[in-house]
C-alpha cells in the first residue's frame, strides 16, 4: 500500500523552519511581554509592506478581522452587505454579527467567485458595502466590483482569508478595496500555529479606529473612547508569522508549480472540470479545486487509494441551519448549490513533492475512466 498523501501536510512547515521558530518561542518567553508590543508591531509592518498597504492591524482571527472592519465602518442593524453565496460561512457570520443582513450573490462558474454582473440586482437603499471573497486563492473580479461600488457609494471589503500573496492587476490581495481581512488559521497559505488574523487598510482614520476596537476601545490604557472588543494578535503568533512571511513568495511559487503540473497533466481527463483564473489574476492556489459530476464516488475512490481530499464547502451558507431565519430554500442559488455538489479539493501545498502530485494525477485519470465506463 502506498503511503497516504494528505490534502495538506500541516507539520512540514514547522520541520522546515524548526530552528527559527524555536528561537521565536524563547525570545518571546524571555521578553516578559505577552500582549501586543514589538513582535506584533514588527509583523504588522512586514505584512503591510508585503501587501503594499499602509496599515496592518493584527487581530485574533480572520472572522474578527472582517467583523471589526464592518463595525469600524459603522455598518450594523438595518444595513445590508453584499456577499458571495458561494463562500465559507465566516464571510456571512462577520456581517450578521454586526446586526447587518448578508445579501448573497451567485458565482461565476469558472472562478467560483462572486459574479459582478449580478451585484446591481442585489443593491437596495439599505446596501452599505460589497464583501467579495478571493475563494481558493483566486482573486475576485475586482475592477467591475469597484466600479459598481463607486457608482452606488458603497464600501468594498475584501475577504482575503485565502489569498495571501495573490495578485490582481499588479496589486496584492489586501490592497484592492477600502479594507481587507486576512486569516492566519494554520491551514492558510500564511498560517500561524494557532488562531490569528489581520486587517489591512490605506485609510488612516479607519486604521486608528481599528487599533482601538481590537483593544477594548482604548489606545491609552484605561482610557476607553468607545465600547471595543478584545481581539488582539498574539505576540508569539506574530513572531512565528514574521518567520513564515519570509517564505511566502517561495512557498506560493511551489504551489503554482504544482497547479501548473495538475492543469497540464489533467487536461482532457474524462468529465473532470479544472479550475481557471480570472483575467489579470495570479492566484496563490490556496486550494486546487476540481469538479466532477460523480464527486462523491470520485472522492471514495481517491480515499481508498490514500489520496486526501476535502469538499470546500458541502453546505452553502444559505442552506445552513445557522441561517434558517433568512428563509432560503434549495433552488434559491442553483449555481452555488451545483458547486457544493460537485467540488473536490485535491492535495496542494508547498511541501507536496512532484512524485506525490504525479500519483494524484495517475489516480485521478484511473478513477475518471472507471467512472466514465
Ligand atoms: C478561514 C476563512 C475565514 C475565517 O478565518 P478564521 O481565522 O478561521 O476566523 C473567513 N473567510 C474565509 C473565506 C476563510 O477561508
XYZ file of C-alpha atoms and ligand atoms in Angstrom:
388
model
C 0.000 0.000 0.000
C 1.305 3.440 -0.942
C 1.716 5.982 1.866
C -1.136 8.428 2.367
C -0.868 11.789 0.614
C -2.594 14.339 2.854
C -4.633 17.216 1.439
C -2.128 19.446 3.247
C 0.917 18.479 5.304
C 0.401 20.573 8.453
C 3.643 19.703 10.216
C 6.099 20.159 7.327
C 6.374 23.977 7.689
C 7.446 23.576 11.323
C 10.025 20.927 10.449
C 11.486 23.097 7.674
C 11.748 26.190 9.917
C 12.215 24.479 13.287
C 15.369 26.299 14.441
C 13.979 29.750 13.631
C 10.558 29.034 15.143
C 12.015 27.563 18.316
C 14.174 30.691 18.649
C 10.963 32.816 18.420
C 9.463 30.851 21.306
C 12.464 31.502 23.509
C 12.724 35.173 22.546
C 9.064 35.894 23.290
C 9.026 33.857 26.505
C 12.162 35.540 27.773
C 10.943 39.043 26.827
C 8.336 39.027 29.604
C 5.959 40.904 27.218
C 2.915 38.873 26.167
C 0.263 41.264 24.811
C 0.751 43.474 21.677
C 4.181 45.179 21.711
C 7.202 44.871 19.476
C 6.640 41.419 17.947
C 3.135 42.398 16.831
C 4.291 45.778 15.505
C 7.145 44.188 13.554
C 4.886 41.640 11.843
C 2.303 44.344 11.106
C 4.984 46.431 9.392
C 6.309 43.404 7.458
C 2.896 42.262 6.246
C 1.798 45.814 5.330
C 4.943 46.116 3.181
C 4.321 42.682 1.632
C 0.768 43.628 0.620
C 1.698 47.178 -0.415
C -0.801 48.653 2.060
C -0.220 51.476 4.553
C -1.696 49.864 7.687
C -1.858 46.325 9.049
C -3.713 45.797 12.329
C -3.144 42.374 13.885
C -6.272 40.773 15.377
C -7.261 37.455 16.920
C -8.590 35.658 13.802
C -9.989 36.154 10.308
C -13.635 36.312 11.344
C -12.846 39.131 13.794
C -10.857 40.963 11.098
C -13.972 41.162 8.889
C -16.350 41.898 11.771
C -14.137 44.709 13.126
C -13.882 46.329 9.666
C -17.686 46.366 9.345
C -18.023 47.726 12.885
C -15.409 50.423 12.213
C -17.383 51.469 9.115
C -20.492 51.814 11.339
C -22.285 49.057 9.466
C -24.886 47.328 11.636
C -28.595 46.755 12.266
C -30.779 47.838 9.343
C -27.881 47.685 6.855
C -27.212 45.179 4.082
C -23.884 43.840 2.854
C -23.471 42.017 -0.452
C -21.638 38.705 -0.031
C -20.935 35.713 -2.269
C -23.497 32.922 -1.992
C -20.576 30.581 -2.615
C -18.188 31.089 0.309
C -17.140 29.792 3.686
C -19.784 30.706 6.266
C -17.362 33.074 8.102
C -17.958 35.746 5.428
C -21.666 35.769 6.246
C -21.137 35.466 10.024
C -18.997 38.617 10.082
C -21.937 40.521 8.564
C -24.618 39.028 10.821
C -22.536 39.577 13.966
C -22.771 43.341 13.381
C -26.558 43.098 13.070
C -26.484 43.709 9.302
C -28.002 41.337 6.738
C -25.895 39.314 4.263
C -27.259 39.644 0.700
C -25.966 36.680 -1.354
C -24.903 36.896 -4.999
C -24.293 33.853 -7.215
C -20.781 32.999 -8.521
C -19.284 32.883 -11.999
C -18.853 29.182 -12.643
C -15.282 29.250 -13.973
C -13.730 31.032 -10.970
C -16.352 30.129 -8.300
C -16.180 33.828 -7.228
C -18.977 36.403 -6.968
C -20.444 37.344 -10.371
C -20.071 41.134 -10.823
C -22.938 41.125 -13.345
C -25.391 40.006 -10.662
C -24.388 42.533 -7.998
C -26.508 45.514 -9.040
C -29.725 43.474 -8.833
C -28.940 42.837 -5.139
C -28.379 46.518 -4.254
C -31.149 48.256 -2.262
C -31.304 51.614 -0.413
C -30.005 49.729 2.666
C -26.857 48.383 0.987
C -23.654 49.723 2.574
C -20.839 47.510 1.302
C -19.747 44.716 -1.022
C -17.687 41.918 0.544
C -16.042 39.858 -2.225
C -14.053 36.728 -1.328
C -10.939 35.542 -3.185
C -12.063 31.943 -2.865
C -9.394 29.213 -3.090
C -6.813 31.996 -3.624
C -8.408 33.027 -6.961
C -8.747 36.833 -6.990
C -12.331 38.027 -7.421
C -13.038 40.263 -10.427
C -12.327 43.448 -8.524
C -12.362 46.010 -11.376
C -16.105 45.726 -12.120
C -16.874 45.325 -8.392
C -15.023 48.567 -7.555
C -16.785 50.362 -10.416
C -20.221 49.287 -9.158
C -19.294 50.304 -5.598
C -18.146 53.745 -6.766
C -21.375 54.233 -8.732
C -23.530 53.416 -5.697
C -21.372 54.950 -2.925
C -20.593 51.563 -1.321
C -17.524 50.382 0.570
C -15.566 47.376 -0.717
C -14.163 44.986 1.882
C -12.034 42.070 0.692
C -12.273 38.709 2.428
C -8.627 37.838 1.703
C -8.529 34.904 4.146
C -7.494 32.510 1.345
C -5.464 34.955 -0.736
C -2.073 35.717 0.881
C 0.132 36.819 -1.994
C -2.494 36.500 -4.743
C -2.197 39.265 -7.346
C -4.821 41.125 -9.371
C -3.814 43.762 -11.938
C -0.374 44.134 -10.296
C -1.832 44.697 -6.818
C -1.776 42.178 -3.995
C -4.947 40.860 -2.430
C -5.487 43.035 0.632
C -4.675 46.198 -1.350
C -7.699 46.167 -3.649
C -10.566 47.708 -1.647
C -11.274 50.081 1.259
C -10.115 47.431 3.745
C -9.318 43.713 3.806
C -9.481 40.923 6.338
C -6.863 38.157 6.469
C -6.918 34.912 8.442
C -3.728 33.170 9.545
C -5.529 29.964 10.503
C -2.861 27.205 10.361
C -4.040 25.775 7.024
C -3.925 29.077 5.105
C -1.037 29.987 2.749
C 0.392 32.135 5.555
C -0.634 30.182 8.637
C 0.133 30.662 12.324
C 0.433 27.879 14.907
C -2.951 28.761 16.352
C -5.549 31.434 15.578
C -4.532 34.816 14.165
C -5.768 37.448 11.712
C -5.189 40.963 10.385
C -6.942 43.961 8.871
C -5.347 45.932 6.028
C -6.270 49.486 5.003
C -4.788 52.629 3.489
C -7.261 54.784 5.443
C -5.503 56.442 8.441
C -8.681 57.190 10.408
C -10.088 53.693 9.862
C -6.774 52.165 10.959
C -6.727 54.246 14.127
C -10.281 53.185 14.983
C -9.450 49.518 14.343
C -6.442 49.724 16.683
C -8.822 50.994 19.385
C -11.581 48.490 18.642
C -9.320 45.431 18.919
C -8.123 46.602 22.358
C -11.216 47.443 24.470
C -11.765 50.717 22.615
C -8.617 52.263 24.049
C -5.203 53.343 22.793
C -4.163 54.760 26.164
C -4.525 52.152 28.907
C -7.794 52.520 30.881
C -8.994 55.393 28.670
C -11.870 53.804 26.772
C -13.059 56.043 23.980
C -15.702 53.589 22.786
C -17.060 50.123 23.500
C -14.376 47.918 21.986
C -13.524 44.235 21.798
C -10.675 42.035 22.917
C -9.265 40.769 19.619
C -5.504 41.173 19.599
C -2.887 39.332 17.586
C -0.828 37.213 19.999
C 2.897 38.205 20.060
C 4.052 34.580 19.867
C 1.955 34.030 16.731
C 3.215 37.364 15.343
C 6.815 36.181 15.794
C 6.049 32.867 14.012
C 4.217 34.697 11.213
C 7.154 37.052 10.608
C 9.389 34.000 10.027
C 6.881 32.300 7.726
C 6.179 35.527 5.798
C 9.777 35.489 4.572
C 8.985 32.146 2.845
C 5.579 33.064 1.496
C 6.663 34.020 -2.039
C 8.772 30.896 -2.402
C 6.066 28.628 -0.975
C 3.433 30.226 -3.226
C 5.724 29.583 -6.218
C 5.897 25.904 -5.228
C 2.092 25.843 -5.122
C 1.976 27.466 -8.566
C 4.335 24.834 -9.987
C 2.064 22.064 -8.697
C -1.042 23.854 -10.021
C 0.528 24.147 -13.473
C 1.511 20.486 -13.355
C -2.065 19.484 -12.446
C -3.542 21.732 -15.155
C -1.234 20.247 -17.792
C -1.432 16.608 -16.736
C -5.165 16.513 -16.003
C -6.244 18.280 -19.204
C -8.685 16.029 -21.059
C -9.409 13.798 -18.074
C -12.981 12.487 -18.684
C -15.767 14.576 -17.043
C -13.266 16.464 -14.887
C -13.539 20.270 -14.742
C -10.319 22.083 -13.841
C -10.005 25.467 -12.076
C -9.397 28.616 -14.109
C -8.134 32.037 -13.027
C -9.910 35.290 -13.958
C -8.236 37.588 -16.496
C -5.479 39.747 -14.936
C -5.335 37.454 -11.888
C -2.447 35.453 -10.470
C -3.910 33.056 -7.904
C -1.966 31.908 -4.836
C -3.504 28.407 -5.135
C -4.763 28.074 -1.576
C -6.787 25.112 -2.800
C -6.762 23.268 -6.115
C -10.455 22.570 -6.655
C -11.706 20.234 -9.368
C -15.315 19.440 -10.231
C -16.843 16.126 -11.213
C -20.476 15.058 -11.814
C -19.901 11.965 -9.651
C -17.902 13.765 -6.998
C -18.789 11.505 -4.059
C -17.839 8.350 -5.978
C -14.606 10.009 -7.123
C -13.764 11.022 -3.560
C -14.423 7.468 -2.327
C -12.003 6.015 -4.900
C -9.298 8.565 -4.008
C -9.763 7.857 -0.297
C -9.273 4.129 -0.948
C -6.045 4.979 -2.822
C -4.752 7.040 0.127
C -5.254 10.439 -1.508
C -6.518 13.091 0.908
C -9.366 15.273 -0.377
C -11.903 17.668 1.130
C -15.116 19.364 -0.015
C -14.936 23.168 0.233
C -17.840 23.516 1.093
C -20.558 20.837 1.281
C -23.368 23.101 2.625
C -23.654 26.656 1.284
C -24.404 29.282 3.980
C -27.964 29.910 2.680
C -28.845 26.240 3.322
C -27.050 26.045 6.663
C -29.293 25.641 9.746
C -27.408 28.659 11.130
C -29.219 30.847 8.549
C -32.672 29.293 8.906
C -34.085 32.699 9.850
C -33.369 34.157 6.395
C -35.855 31.683 4.919
C -33.803 30.451 1.947
C -34.533 27.036 0.427
C -32.927 24.667 -2.048
C -33.055 26.174 -5.531
C -32.589 29.798 -4.407
C -28.927 29.835 -5.514
C -28.649 26.993 -8.043
C -25.096 27.751 -9.242
C -23.807 27.755 -5.662
C -25.715 24.554 -4.902
C -24.321 22.874 -8.032
C -20.796 23.783 -6.930
C -21.423 22.403 -3.426
C -22.451 19.135 -5.056
C -19.505 18.828 -7.435
C -16.355 20.466 -5.995
C -13.431 18.492 -4.620
C -10.121 19.861 -3.291
C -7.108 17.681 -4.070
C -3.674 17.730 -2.375
C -1.954 21.125 -2.670
C 0.775 22.762 -0.628
C 4.396 23.893 -0.632
C 5.595 20.551 0.709
C 3.822 18.297 -1.785
C 6.502 16.539 -3.854
C 6.465 16.060 -7.607
C 6.234 12.289 -7.103
C 3.200 12.768 -4.884
C 1.468 15.092 -7.337
C 2.207 12.545 -10.091
C 0.449 9.872 -8.027
C -2.558 12.177 -7.534
C -2.702 12.671 -11.318
C -2.434 8.929 -12.038
C -5.183 8.082 -9.538
C -7.458 10.778 -10.955
C -7.055 9.504 -14.534
C -7.764 5.956 -13.445
C -10.771 6.947 -11.329
C -12.238 9.185 -14.033
C -12.012 6.389 -16.609
C -13.600 3.966 -14.146
C -16.487 6.358 -13.513
C -16.963 7.050 -17.234
C -17.171 3.319 -18.060
C -10.562 30.946 7.025
C -11.584 31.899 6.494
C -12.181 32.902 7.278
C -12.072 32.976 8.771
O -10.846 32.899 9.321
P -10.613 32.405 10.830
O -9.229 32.833 11.112
O -10.820 30.931 10.868
O -11.618 33.127 11.689
C -13.005 33.815 6.657
N -13.276 33.745 5.347
C -12.764 32.775 4.567
C -13.104 32.761 3.115
C -11.917 31.810 5.120
O -11.426 30.835 4.331
